[in-house]
Coordinates of C-alpha atoms in Angstrom, one line a residue:
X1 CA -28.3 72.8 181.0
X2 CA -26.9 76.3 180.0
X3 CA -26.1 74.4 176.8
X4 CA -30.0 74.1 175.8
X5 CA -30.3 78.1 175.9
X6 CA -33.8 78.3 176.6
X7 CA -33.6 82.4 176.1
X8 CA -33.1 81.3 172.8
X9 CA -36.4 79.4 172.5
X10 CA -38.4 82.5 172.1
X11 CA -37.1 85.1 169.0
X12 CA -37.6 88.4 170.5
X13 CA -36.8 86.8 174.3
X14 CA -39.9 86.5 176.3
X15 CA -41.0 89.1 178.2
X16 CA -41.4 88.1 182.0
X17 CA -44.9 88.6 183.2
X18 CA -45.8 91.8 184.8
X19 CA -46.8 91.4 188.3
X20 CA -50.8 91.6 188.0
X21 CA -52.2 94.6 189.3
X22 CA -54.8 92.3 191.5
X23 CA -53.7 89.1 192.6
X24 CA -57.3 87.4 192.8
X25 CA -60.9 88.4 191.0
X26 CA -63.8 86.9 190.0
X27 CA -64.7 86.4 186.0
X28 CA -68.1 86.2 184.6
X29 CA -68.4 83.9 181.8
X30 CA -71.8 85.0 180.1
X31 CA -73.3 82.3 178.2
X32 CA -75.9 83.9 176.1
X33 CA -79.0 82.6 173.9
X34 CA -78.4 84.5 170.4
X35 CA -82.2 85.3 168.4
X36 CA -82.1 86.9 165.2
X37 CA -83.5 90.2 167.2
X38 CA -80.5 92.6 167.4
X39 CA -81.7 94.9 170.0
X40 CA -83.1 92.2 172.3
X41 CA -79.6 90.6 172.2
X42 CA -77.8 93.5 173.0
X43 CA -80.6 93.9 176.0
X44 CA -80.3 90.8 176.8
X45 CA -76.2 90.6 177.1
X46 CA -76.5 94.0 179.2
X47 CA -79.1 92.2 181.6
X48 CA -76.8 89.9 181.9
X49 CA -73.3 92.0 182.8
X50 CA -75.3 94.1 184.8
X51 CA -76.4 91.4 187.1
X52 CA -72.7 89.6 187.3
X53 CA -70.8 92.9 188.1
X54 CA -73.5 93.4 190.3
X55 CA -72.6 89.7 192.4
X56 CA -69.0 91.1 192.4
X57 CA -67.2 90.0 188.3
X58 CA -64.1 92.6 187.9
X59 CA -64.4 91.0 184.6
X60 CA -66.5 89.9 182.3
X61 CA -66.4 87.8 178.8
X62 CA -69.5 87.6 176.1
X63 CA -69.5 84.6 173.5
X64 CA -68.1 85.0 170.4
X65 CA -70.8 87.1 167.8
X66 CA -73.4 87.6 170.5
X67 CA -75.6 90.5 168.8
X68 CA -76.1 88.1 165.8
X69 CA -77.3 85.0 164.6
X70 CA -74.0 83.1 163.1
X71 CA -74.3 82.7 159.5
X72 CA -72.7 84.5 156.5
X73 CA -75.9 86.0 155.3
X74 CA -76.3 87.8 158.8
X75 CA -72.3 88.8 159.2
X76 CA -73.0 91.4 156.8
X77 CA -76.9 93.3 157.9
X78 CA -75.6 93.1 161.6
X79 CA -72.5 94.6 160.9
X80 CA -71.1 97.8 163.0
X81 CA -68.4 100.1 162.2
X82 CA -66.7 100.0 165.5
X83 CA -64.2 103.4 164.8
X84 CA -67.4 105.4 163.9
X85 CA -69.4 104.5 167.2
X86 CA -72.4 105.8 168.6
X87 CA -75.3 104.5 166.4
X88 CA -73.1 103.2 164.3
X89 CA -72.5 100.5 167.0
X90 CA -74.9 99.9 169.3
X91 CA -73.6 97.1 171.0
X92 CA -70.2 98.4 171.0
X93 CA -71.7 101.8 172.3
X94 CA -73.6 99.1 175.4
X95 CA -70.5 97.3 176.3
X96 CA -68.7 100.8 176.5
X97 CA -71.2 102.1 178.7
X98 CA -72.0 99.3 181.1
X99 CA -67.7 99.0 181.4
X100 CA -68.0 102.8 182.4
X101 CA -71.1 102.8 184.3
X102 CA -70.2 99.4 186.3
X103 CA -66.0 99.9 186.5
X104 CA -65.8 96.8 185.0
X105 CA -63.4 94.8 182.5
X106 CA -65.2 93.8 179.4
X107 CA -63.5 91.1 177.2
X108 CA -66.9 92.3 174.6
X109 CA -67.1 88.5 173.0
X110 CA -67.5 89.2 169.0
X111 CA -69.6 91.0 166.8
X112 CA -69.3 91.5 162.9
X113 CA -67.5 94.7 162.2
X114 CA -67.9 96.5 159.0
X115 CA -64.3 98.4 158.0
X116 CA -64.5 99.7 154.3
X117 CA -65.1 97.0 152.1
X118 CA -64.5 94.7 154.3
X119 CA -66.1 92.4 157.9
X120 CA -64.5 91.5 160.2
X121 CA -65.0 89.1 163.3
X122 CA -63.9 91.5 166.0
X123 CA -63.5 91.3 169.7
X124 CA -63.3 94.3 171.9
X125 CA -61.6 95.1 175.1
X126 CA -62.9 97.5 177.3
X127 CA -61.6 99.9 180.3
X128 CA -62.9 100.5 183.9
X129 CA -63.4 103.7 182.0
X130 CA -65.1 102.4 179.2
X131 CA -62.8 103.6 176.7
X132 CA -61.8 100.2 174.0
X133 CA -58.0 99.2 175.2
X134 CA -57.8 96.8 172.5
X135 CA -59.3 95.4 169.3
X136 CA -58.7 91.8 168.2
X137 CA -59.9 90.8 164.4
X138 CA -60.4 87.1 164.5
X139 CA -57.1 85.9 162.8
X140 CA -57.8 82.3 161.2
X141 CA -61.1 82.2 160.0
X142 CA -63.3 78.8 160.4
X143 CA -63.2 77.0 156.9
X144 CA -63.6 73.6 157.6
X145 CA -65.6 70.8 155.3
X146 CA -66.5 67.1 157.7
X147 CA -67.9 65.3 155.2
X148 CA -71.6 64.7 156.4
X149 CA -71.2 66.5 159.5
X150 CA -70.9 70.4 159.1
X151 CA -69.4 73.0 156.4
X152 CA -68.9 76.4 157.2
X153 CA -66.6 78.7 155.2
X154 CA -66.1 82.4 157.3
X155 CA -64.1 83.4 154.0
X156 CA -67.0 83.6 152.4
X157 CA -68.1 86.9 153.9
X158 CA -65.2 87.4 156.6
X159 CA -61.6 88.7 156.3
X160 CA -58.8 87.6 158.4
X161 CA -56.9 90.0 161.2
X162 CA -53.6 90.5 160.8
X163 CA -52.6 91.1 164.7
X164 CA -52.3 89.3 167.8
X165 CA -53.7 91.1 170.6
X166 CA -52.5 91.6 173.9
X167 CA -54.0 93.9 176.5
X168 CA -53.1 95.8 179.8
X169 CA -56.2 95.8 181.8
X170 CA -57.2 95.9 185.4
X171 CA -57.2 92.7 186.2
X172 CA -54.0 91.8 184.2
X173 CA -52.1 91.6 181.3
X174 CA -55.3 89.5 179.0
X175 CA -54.4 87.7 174.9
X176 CA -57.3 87.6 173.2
X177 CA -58.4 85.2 170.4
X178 CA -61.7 83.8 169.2
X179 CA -63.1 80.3 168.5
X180 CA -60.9 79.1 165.5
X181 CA -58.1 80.6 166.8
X182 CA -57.8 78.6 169.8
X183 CA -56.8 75.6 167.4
X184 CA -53.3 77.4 166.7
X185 CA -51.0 77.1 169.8
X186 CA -48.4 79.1 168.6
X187 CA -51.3 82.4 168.9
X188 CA -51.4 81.0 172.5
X189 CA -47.3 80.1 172.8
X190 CA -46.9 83.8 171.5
X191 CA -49.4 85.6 174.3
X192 CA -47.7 83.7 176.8
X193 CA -43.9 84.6 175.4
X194 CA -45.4 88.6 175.2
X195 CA -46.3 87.8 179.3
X196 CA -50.0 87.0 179.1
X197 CA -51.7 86.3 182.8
X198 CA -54.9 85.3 181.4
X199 CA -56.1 83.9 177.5
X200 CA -59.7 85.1 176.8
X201 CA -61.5 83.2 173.7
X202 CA -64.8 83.8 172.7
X203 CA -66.1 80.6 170.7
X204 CA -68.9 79.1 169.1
X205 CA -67.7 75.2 168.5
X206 CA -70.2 73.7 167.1
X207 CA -71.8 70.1 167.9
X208 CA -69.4 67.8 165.8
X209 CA -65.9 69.4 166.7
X210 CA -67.6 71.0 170.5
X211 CA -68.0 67.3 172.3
X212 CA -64.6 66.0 170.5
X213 CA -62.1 69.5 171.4
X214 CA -63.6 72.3 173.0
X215 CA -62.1 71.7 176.6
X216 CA -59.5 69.9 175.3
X217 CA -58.1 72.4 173.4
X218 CA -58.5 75.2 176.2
X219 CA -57.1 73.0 179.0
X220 CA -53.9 72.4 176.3
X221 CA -53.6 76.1 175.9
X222 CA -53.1 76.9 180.0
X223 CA -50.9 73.7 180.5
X224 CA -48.9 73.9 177.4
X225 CA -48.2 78.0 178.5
X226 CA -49.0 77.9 182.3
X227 CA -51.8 80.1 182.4
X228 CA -55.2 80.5 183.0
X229 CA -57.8 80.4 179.8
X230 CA -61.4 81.8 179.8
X231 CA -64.1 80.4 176.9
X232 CA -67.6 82.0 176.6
X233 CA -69.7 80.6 174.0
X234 CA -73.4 80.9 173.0
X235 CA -76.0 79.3 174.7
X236 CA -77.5 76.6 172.2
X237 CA -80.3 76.8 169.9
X238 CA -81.2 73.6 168.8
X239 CA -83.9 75.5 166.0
X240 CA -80.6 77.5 164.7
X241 CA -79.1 77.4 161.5
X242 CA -75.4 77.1 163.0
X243 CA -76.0 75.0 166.8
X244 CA -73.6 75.6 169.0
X245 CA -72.4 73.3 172.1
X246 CA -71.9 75.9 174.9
X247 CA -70.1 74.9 177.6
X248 CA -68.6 77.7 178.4
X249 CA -65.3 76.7 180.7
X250 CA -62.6 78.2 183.0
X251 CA -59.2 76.4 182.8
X252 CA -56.1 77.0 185.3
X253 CA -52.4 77.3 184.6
X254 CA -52.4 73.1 185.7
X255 CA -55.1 72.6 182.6
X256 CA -57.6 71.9 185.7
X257 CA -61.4 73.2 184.6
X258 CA -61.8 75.5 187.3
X259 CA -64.9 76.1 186.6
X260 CA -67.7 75.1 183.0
X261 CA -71.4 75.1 182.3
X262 CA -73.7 72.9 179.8
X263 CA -75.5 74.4 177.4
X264 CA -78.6 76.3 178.4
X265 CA -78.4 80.3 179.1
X266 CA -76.5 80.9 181.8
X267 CA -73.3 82.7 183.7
X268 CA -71.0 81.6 186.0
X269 CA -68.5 83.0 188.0
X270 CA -65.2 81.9 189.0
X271 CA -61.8 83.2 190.9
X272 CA -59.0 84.1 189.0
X273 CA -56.0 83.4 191.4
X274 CA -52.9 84.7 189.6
X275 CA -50.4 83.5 192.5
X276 CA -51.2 79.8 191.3
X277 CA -49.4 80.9 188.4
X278 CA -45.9 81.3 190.1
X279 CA -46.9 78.1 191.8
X280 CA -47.1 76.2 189.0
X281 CA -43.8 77.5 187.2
X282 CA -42.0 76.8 189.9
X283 CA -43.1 73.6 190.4
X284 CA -42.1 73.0 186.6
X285 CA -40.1 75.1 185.5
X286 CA -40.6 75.0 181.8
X287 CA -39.4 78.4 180.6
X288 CA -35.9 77.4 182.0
X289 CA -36.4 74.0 180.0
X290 CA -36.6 74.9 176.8
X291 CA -34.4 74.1 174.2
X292 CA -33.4 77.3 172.6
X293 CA -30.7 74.8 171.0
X294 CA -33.3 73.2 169.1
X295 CA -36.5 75.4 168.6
X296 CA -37.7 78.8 168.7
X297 CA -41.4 80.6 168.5
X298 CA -40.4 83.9 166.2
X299 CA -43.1 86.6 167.2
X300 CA -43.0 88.1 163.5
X301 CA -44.7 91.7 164.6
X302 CA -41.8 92.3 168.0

């Protein structure tokens, strides 16, 4: 098997995975009901962390574009520039606080950011500390056309990101991607090459593609990389303009749920057991499968 050169499969070589700082934790997934009010939604999602790092979350994840309703007229009036802060961004400023205030990891869900000219779907990581450890800018925007079913073009008002994101947080090394992104395993094959523990996408599938590949897709991304994947979506609004499925979902490195929701308001918590991870490689041993002699993942940016 040397032959098949599996260091070869991955261009930089991956990167073994740190050991975690914590072995086991409990996630919040908070699966929030988005209104067209921008301060009670902000409320609202601090209510709502609040109350799960109060039952014991080390972290927790918000849906994807939580402080707005989702639609390309609203991306642009509930837009916050993120680098100027303060009132600026007053759900960024929240989420900063309540990570501070509760010593807390906040993977912050999305919220339109407003950078020059341009917006930006943009999720924020945040410290024990509250200080933001990383900054992910949705990377493939949703343009998708089902004939009869739904159209919904992001480029209309949104422009892409231009970087992975991986982050070093408390409770482990953490990718980050949101909704549209999860579609693209090489995103996923690429965290997991740059020693991801955990994936953490916030997403808003919506009711023709949510029943058909929401869970299928996340329980793809932790078998395919053997790793555990978090999804926080919306709660559903069935008066919306955009309605979104919900079913916010924790998958383990086996592609088991671990642990999911319907589609009301809701949060639940799970435990994040990172020694299940060894287990699992071990059991099958992918990484030292590959065929390096075949194939390789080329991580353009290492």
């Amino acid at each position: 098997t040397a032959a098949y050169r599996p260091e070869d499969a991955r261009v930089p070589p991956a990167v073994p995975q740190p050991p975690p700082p914590v072995s086991k934790f409990n996630i919040a997934l908070c699966q929030l009901m988005v209104t067209a009010d921008k301060a009670a939604n902000i409320a609202r999602a601090k209510r709502a962390i609040e109350d799960a790092a109060d039952k014991g979350a080390r972290l927790v994840l918000l849906p994807e574009i939580w402080n707005s309703p989702y639609s390309n007229d609203c991306f642009p009036v509930y837009a916050e520039d993120i680098d100027a802060g303060g009132d600026a961004a007053p759900s960024i400023s929240m989420l900063s606080e309540v990570a501070r205030n509760k010593k807390i990891t906040i993977v912050g869900g999305s919220v339109p950011e407003r950078s020059g000219d341009c917006i930006y779907n943009t999720c924020c990581v945040f410290d024990t500390d509250g200080t933001i450890k990383g900054k992910h800018r949705k990377i493939h925007l949703f343009d998708i056309d089902i004939p009869g079913k739904i159209n919904f073009m992001e480029s209309k008002t949104l422009t892409a990101g231009e970087t992975p994101t991986i982050v070093d947080t408390d409770v482990g090394r953490i990718g980050i991607g949101i909704c549209y992104d999860i579609r693209f395993q090489e995103l996923a094959i690429l965290y997991a090459s740059r020693g991801a523990h955990l994936l953490c996408y916030p997403g808003a599938f919506n009711m023709t593609t949510g029943p058909l590949h929401w869970e299928l897709l996340q329980r793809a991304r932790a078998v395919d990389n053997q790793l555990y994947v978090a999804t926080c979506a919306p709660a559903r609004d069935a008066s919306s303009g955009y309605v979104a499925w919900g079913h916010s979902t924790l998958c383990g490195p086996f592609g088991e749920v671990l642990a999911t929701t319907e589609h009301e308001e809701t949060t639940i918590m799970a435990e994040i057991d990172y020694s299940i991870i060894e287990t699992r490689r071990t059991s099958l041993p992918l990484g030292k499968q590959r065929r390096g002699d075949l194939y390789q993942l080329v991580d353009i940016q290492r």
